[in-house]
Structure formats: structure tokens, C-alpha cells
Amino acid sequence: MNKSTATFYHAGCPVCLDAESVVTRYLDTTKVNLEVVHLGTVRNRIAEAEAAGVKSVPALVVGGQTLHLNFGAPLSVLK
Amino acid sequence: MNKSTATFYHAGCPVCLDAESVVTRYLDTTKVNLEVVHLGTVRNRIAEAEAAGVKSVPALVVGGQTLHLNFGAPLSVLK
């Protein structure tokens, strides 16, 4: 069985980095592959994040769910 | 080495249950033990959650960090 992918969206903000450290440390990568996407530099993926229900960063999309992890910045400031 | 504990605080709300399903499914329990605390029923632990920086549920306290996972309810409504 192929592993699905968990996507962590961030924008390099301090809150983002704190959340990223938790995700990279504690996400069970035997179950999912982790992809980290910096929306400040990869702006062509903002639409994909929005489609997944991401309204602010940092956020983690995994297993069909979207979790906003604390609040760093709204997606709107990245456009 | 003893594993540390990750504590997931919630109040049984729909947003809480969605977040709990992600945490129980994807938290790497080879690194931390997971404790799930329903603050609506275990009110004597609200102060402990507050001391860890929890301002709303659902929230996960792990590795010295506190992550609010989306927003279900402020801690104040549980008091």
C-alpha cells in the first residue's frame, strides 16, 4: 500500500517554525509521508491549499482533514 | 529512556472530535504516550491546561509546545 502524503503549509513565520518542529518531530511517518510547503516562496500552490480548506498558516492537511496549528498569518497576506 | 506524554485537551465538540481523530491516528506513539483529557468532564485539569498555554480546545501539548488545532471553544466556557 502506498503511503499517503501529509502536507504542512507555512510561510516561515515564527509560529510556523514552532509548529513545523512539532510536526516533523511527532508525525508518524510510518503512516504518511510529510511534505513541507512554504507558501511564501511557492505561491503557485496557494490555490491548492485554499481548496483543501486552509485559511491561515501554519496548517497541516492529513487524512482528509485540515488542521490549523495556532495562528501565524492569514492566507490572504501571501497573495 | 521514559517516553514523555503528549496531552490532547478537548471538550467533546465536533471540531474536537475531528482533531482527535487526526492526533490518535498520526501521532508517533513510539516517541510519546498520548493522553486524552476531556475538560468538560475533568474540570480540575483546566488550570493545568491554562498553565500550559491552552486558550481554546482542541489543543495538543507536546514536546514543550502548545498547538491549538483549529478552534472549537474557548477555555473560558468550560469553567
PDB file of C-alpha atoms in Angstrom, chain A residues 4 15 17-19 21-29 31-32 60 62-70, chain B residues 4 15 17-19 21-29 31-32 60 62-70:
ATOM      1  CA  SER A   4      -0.495   8.977   1.575  1.00  0.00           C
ATOM      2  CA  VAL A  15       4.595  30.453  14.771  1.00  0.00           C
ATOM      3  CA  LEU A  17       8.506  27.252  12.617  1.00  0.00           C
ATOM      4  CA  ASP A  18       7.346  26.207  16.080  1.00  0.00           C
ATOM      5  CA  ALA A  19       4.509  24.187  14.591  1.00  0.00           C
ATOM      6  CA  SER A  21       9.154  21.437  14.665  1.00  0.00           C
ATOM      7  CA  VAL A  22       6.262  19.587  16.339  1.00  0.00           C
ATOM      8  CA  VAL A  23       5.009  18.125  13.070  1.00  0.00           C
ATOM      9  CA  THR A  24       8.412  16.952  11.873  1.00  0.00           C
ATOM     10  CA  ARG A  25       9.170  15.502  15.276  1.00  0.00           C
ATOM     11  CA  TYR A  26       5.929  13.773  16.145  1.00  0.00           C
ATOM     12  CA  LEU A  27       4.116  12.929  12.919  1.00  0.00           C
ATOM     13  CA  ASP A  28       4.139   9.181  12.416  1.00  0.00           C
ATOM     14  CA  THR A  29       5.969   8.875   9.113  1.00  0.00           C
ATOM     15  CA  LYS A  31       1.811   6.131   8.126  1.00  0.00           C
ATOM     16  CA  VAL A  32       2.256   9.201   5.949  1.00  0.00           C
ATOM     17  CA  LEU A  60      -1.483  20.566   8.233  1.00  0.00           C
ATOM     18  CA  VAL A  62      -3.628  14.977   6.507  1.00  0.00           C
ATOM     19  CA  GLY A  63      -6.043  12.091   6.185  1.00  0.00           C
ATOM     20  CA  GLY A  64      -8.686  14.257   4.529  1.00  0.00           C
ATOM     21  CA  GLN A  65      -8.622  16.806   7.336  1.00  0.00           C
ATOM     22  CA  THR A  66      -7.217  20.292   7.606  1.00  0.00           C
ATOM     23  CA  LEU A  67      -5.815  21.412  10.935  1.00  0.00           C
ATOM     24  CA  HIS A  68      -4.795  24.997  11.528  1.00  0.00           C
ATOM     25  CA  LEU A  69      -1.978  24.847  14.086  1.00  0.00           C
ATOM     26  CA  ASN A  70      -2.120  28.024  16.133  1.00  0.00           C
TER      27      ASN A  70
ATOM     28  CA  SER B   4       7.193  11.776  27.559  1.00  0.00           C
ATOM     29  CA  VAL B  15     -14.133  20.219  15.936  1.00  0.00           C
ATOM     30  CA  LEU B  17     -13.500  15.027  17.656  1.00  0.00           C
ATOM     31  CA  ASP B  18     -12.146  15.706  14.170  1.00  0.00           C
ATOM     32  CA  ALA B  19      -8.842  16.882  15.608  1.00  0.00           C
ATOM     33  CA  SER B  21      -9.069  11.500  15.104  1.00  0.00           C
ATOM     34  CA  VAL B  22      -6.026  13.069  13.420  1.00  0.00           C
ATOM     35  CA  VAL B  23      -3.982  13.060  16.622  1.00  0.00           C
ATOM     36  CA  THR B  24      -4.795   9.478  17.555  1.00  0.00           C
ATOM     37  CA  ARG B  25      -4.140   8.327  14.012  1.00  0.00           C
ATOM     38  CA  TYR B  26      -0.952  10.181  13.162  1.00  0.00           C
ATOM     39  CA  LEU B  27       0.880  10.981  16.379  1.00  0.00           C
ATOM     40  CA  ASP B  28       4.014   8.898  16.583  1.00  0.00           C
ATOM     41  CA  THR B  29       3.417   6.922  19.756  1.00  0.00           C
ATOM     42  CA  LYS B  31       8.028   8.840  20.707  1.00  0.00           C
ATOM     43  CA  VAL B  32       5.306   9.955  23.099  1.00  0.00           C
ATOM     44  CA  LEU B  60      -2.256  19.418  21.915  1.00  0.00           C
ATOM     45  CA  VAL B  62       3.655  18.059  23.271  1.00  0.00           C
ATOM     46  CA  GLY B  63       7.409  18.473  23.457  1.00  0.00           C
ATOM     47  CA  GLY B  64       7.109  21.716  25.389  1.00  0.00           C
ATOM     48  CA  GLN B  65       4.819  23.284  22.815  1.00  0.00           C
ATOM     49  CA  THR B  66       1.126  24.013  22.759  1.00  0.00           C
ATOM     50  CA  LEU B  67      -0.731  23.715  19.473  1.00  0.00           C
ATOM     51  CA  HIS B  68      -4.317  24.857  19.125  1.00  0.00           C
ATOM     52  CA  LEU B  69      -5.838  22.622  16.443  1.00  0.00           C
ATOM     53  CA  ASN B  70      -8.500  24.643  14.679  1.00  0.00           C
TER      54      ASN B  70
END
